[in-house]
Tab-separated table of C-alpha atoms in Angstrom:
chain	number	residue	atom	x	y	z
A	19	UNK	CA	18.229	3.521	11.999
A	20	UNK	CA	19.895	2.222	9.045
A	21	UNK	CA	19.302	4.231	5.996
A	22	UNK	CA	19.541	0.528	3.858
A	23	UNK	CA	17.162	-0.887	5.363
A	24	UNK	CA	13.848	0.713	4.416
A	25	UNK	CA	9.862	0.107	4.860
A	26	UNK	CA	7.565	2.081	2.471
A	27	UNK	CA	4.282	1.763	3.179
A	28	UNK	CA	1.480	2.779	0.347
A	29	UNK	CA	-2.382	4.145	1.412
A	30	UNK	CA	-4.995	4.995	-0.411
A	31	UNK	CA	-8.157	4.107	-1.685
A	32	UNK	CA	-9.042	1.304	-4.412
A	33	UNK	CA	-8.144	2.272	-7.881
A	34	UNK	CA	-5.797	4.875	-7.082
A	35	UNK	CA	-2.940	3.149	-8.530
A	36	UNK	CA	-0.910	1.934	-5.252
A	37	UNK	CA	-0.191	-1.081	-7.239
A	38	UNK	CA	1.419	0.423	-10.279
A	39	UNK	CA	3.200	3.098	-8.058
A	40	UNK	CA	4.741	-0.284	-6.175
A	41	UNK	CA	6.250	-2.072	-8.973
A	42	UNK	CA	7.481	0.875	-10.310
A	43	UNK	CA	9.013	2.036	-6.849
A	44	UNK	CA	10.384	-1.782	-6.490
A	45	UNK	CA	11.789	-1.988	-9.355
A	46	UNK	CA	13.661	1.829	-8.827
A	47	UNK	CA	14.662	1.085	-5.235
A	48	UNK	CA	15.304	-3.141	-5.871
A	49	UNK	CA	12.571	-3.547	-3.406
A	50	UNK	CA	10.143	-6.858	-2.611
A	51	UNK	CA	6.620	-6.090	-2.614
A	52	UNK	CA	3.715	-7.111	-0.129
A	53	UNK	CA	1.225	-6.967	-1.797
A	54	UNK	CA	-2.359	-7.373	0.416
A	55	UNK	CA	-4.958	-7.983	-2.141
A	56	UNK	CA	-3.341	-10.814	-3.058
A	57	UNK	CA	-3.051	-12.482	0.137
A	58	UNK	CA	-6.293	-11.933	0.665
A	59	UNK	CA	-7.600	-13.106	-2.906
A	60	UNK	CA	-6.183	-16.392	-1.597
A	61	UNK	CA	-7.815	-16.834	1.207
A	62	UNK	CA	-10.758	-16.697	-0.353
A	63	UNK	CA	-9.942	-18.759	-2.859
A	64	UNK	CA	-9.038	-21.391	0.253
A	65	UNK	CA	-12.635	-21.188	1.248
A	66	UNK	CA	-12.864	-17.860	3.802
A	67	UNK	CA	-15.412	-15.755	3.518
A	68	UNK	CA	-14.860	-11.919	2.972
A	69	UNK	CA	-14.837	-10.399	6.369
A	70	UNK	CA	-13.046	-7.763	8.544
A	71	UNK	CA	-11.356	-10.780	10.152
A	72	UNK	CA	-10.204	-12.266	6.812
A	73	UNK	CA	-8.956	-9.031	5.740
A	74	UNK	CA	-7.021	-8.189	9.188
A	75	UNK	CA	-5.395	-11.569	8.636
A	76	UNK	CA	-4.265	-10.920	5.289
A	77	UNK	CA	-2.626	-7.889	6.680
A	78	UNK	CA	-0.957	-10.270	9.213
A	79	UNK	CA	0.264	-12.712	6.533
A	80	UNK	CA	1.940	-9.430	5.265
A	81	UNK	CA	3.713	-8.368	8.038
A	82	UNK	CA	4.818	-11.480	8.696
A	83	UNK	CA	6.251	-12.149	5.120
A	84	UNK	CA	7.388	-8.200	5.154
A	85	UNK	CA	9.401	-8.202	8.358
A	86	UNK	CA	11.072	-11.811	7.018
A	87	UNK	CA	12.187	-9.426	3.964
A	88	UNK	CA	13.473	-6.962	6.326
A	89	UNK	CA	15.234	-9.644	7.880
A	90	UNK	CA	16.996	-10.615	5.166
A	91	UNK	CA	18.369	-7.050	4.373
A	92	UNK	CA	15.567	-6.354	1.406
A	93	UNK	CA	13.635	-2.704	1.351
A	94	UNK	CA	9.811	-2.950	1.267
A	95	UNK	CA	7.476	-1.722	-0.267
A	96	UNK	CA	3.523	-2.372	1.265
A	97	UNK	CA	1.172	-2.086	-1.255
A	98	UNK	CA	-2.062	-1.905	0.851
A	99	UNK	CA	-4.970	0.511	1.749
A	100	UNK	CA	-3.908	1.045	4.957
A	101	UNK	CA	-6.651	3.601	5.830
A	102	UNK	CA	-7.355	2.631	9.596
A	103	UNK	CA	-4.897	3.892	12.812
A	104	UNK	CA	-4.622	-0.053	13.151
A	105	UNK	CA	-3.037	-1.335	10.360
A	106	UNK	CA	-0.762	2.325	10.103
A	107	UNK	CA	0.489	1.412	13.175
A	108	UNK	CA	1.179	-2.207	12.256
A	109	UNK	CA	3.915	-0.606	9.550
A	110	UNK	CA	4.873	1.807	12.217
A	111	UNK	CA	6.039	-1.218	15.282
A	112	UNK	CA	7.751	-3.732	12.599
A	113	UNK	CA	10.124	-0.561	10.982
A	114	UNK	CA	11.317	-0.379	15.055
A	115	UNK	CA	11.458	-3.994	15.514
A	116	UNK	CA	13.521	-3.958	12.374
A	117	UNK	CA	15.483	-0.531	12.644
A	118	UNK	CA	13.893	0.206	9.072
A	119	UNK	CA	13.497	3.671	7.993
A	120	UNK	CA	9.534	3.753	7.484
A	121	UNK	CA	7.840	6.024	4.811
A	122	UNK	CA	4.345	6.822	3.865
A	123	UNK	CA	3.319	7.414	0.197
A	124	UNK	CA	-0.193	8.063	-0.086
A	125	UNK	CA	-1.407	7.624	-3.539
A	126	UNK	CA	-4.635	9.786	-4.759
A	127	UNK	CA	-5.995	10.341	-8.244
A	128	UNK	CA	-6.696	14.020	-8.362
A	129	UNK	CA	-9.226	13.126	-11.774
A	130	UNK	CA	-12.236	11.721	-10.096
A	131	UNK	CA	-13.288	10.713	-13.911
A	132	UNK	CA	-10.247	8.681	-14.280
A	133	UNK	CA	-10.447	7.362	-11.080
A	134	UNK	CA	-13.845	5.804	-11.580
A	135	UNK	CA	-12.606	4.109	-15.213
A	136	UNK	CA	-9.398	2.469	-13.690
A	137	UNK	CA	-11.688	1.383	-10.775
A	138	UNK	CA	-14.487	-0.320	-13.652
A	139	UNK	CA	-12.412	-1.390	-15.922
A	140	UNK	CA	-9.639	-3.009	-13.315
A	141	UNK	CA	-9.023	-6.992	-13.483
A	142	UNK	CA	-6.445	-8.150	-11.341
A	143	UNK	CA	-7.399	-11.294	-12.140
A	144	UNK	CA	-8.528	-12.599	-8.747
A	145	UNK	CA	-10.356	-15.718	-8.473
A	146	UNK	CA	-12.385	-15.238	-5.720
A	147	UNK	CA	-12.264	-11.576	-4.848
A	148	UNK	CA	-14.430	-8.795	-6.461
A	149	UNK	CA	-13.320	-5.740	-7.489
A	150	UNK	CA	-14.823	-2.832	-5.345
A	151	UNK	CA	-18.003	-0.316	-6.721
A	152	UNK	CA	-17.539	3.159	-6.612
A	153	UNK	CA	-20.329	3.491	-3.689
A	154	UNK	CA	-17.441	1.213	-2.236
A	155	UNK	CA	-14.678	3.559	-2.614
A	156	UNK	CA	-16.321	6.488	-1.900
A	157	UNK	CA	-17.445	5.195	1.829
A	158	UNK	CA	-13.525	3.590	1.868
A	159	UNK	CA	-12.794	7.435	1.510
A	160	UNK	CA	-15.375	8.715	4.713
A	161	UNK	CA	-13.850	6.043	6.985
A	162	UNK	CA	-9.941	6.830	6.235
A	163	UNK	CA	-8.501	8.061	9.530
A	164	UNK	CA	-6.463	11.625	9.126
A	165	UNK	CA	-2.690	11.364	8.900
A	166	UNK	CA	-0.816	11.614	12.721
A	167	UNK	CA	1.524	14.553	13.297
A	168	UNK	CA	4.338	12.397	13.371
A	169	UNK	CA	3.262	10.699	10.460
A	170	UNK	CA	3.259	13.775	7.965
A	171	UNK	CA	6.969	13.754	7.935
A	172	UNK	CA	7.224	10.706	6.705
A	173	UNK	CA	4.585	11.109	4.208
A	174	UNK	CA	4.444	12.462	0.527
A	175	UNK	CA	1.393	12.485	-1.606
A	176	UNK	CA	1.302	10.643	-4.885
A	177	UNK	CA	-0.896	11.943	-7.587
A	178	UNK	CA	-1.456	8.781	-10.040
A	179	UNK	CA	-3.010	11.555	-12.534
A	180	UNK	CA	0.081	13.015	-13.079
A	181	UNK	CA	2.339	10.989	-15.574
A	182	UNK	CA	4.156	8.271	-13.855
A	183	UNK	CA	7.415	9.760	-14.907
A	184	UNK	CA	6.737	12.856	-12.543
A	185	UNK	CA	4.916	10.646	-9.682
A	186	UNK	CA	8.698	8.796	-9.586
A	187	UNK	CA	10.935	11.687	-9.738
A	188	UNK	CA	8.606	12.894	-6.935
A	189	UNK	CA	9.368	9.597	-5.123
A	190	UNK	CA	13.111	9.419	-5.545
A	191	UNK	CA	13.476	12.694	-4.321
A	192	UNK	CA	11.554	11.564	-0.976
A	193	UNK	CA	12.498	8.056	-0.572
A	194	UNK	CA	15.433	6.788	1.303
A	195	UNK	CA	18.386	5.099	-1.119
């Protein structure tokens, strides 16, 4: 695999700061970001209902627009939940189409107090999607399937309650140049 061309794929729950950990990561590693909330804010906003199938589909749009990056030569960073086996292994089969160098970062926020105030006072300004309740996130956080073996080499864990100076010397020690 080519150690240019990279995929970096974020996880974690809603509120835990994937977004902010993106851009900043981006802008470090001159990355594009695929973003999935956004796709799917659109659809919405095109008339589709919020449902498993309209959020599997936004996932779709960004593969599609993420392996056209990859394409091009770009690194990418995915900002997305990416909690089930399914979508994982999405990220895993386009960095071998692609002969990208995948990586995990799983962003957490250690301070559930914090936590819960980014998640209530958060406006992403989406038209048509709402933000998600805390009953919301915590059921996000039953359903999230383990890390694979092969996976946890690939991985590091992001603490967003940590200043974001230390989360990104934590990342550019672990992520590929």
């Amino acid at each position: 695999m080519s150690a240019s061309l990279s995929l970096i794929a974020l996880s974690g729950l809603p509120g835990a700061g994937k977004s902010t950990v993106a851009a900043a990561l981006a802008h470090d590693a001159a990355a594009v970001v695929v973003s999935v909330d956004p796709i799917e804010d659109a659809m919405h906003r095109a008339g589709l209902m919020p449902t498993h199938e309209t959020g599997l589909a936004a996932y779709l749009v960004a593969e599609v627009v993420a392996r056209e990056s990859l394409t091009l030569g770009h690194t990418v960073v995915v900002d997305a939940a990416n909690y089930v086996e399914q979508a994982r292994q999405m990220w895993r089969d386009l960095a071998q189409e692609c002969a990208a160098e995948l990586r995990w970062v799983e962003v957490v926020c250690s301070d559930e107090t914090l936590h819960r105030q980014r998640l209530a006072a958060r406006d992403r300004g989406f038209d048509a999607s709402l933000e998600p309740s805390w009953e919301c996130v915590r059921a996000r956080r039953a359903d999230t399937a383990p890390w694979s073996a092969a996976d946890q080499d690939l991985l590091v864990r992001i603490d967003t309650a940590r200043p974001l100076d230390a989360q990104l010397e934590q990342l550019t020690r672990f992520t590929p140049k």
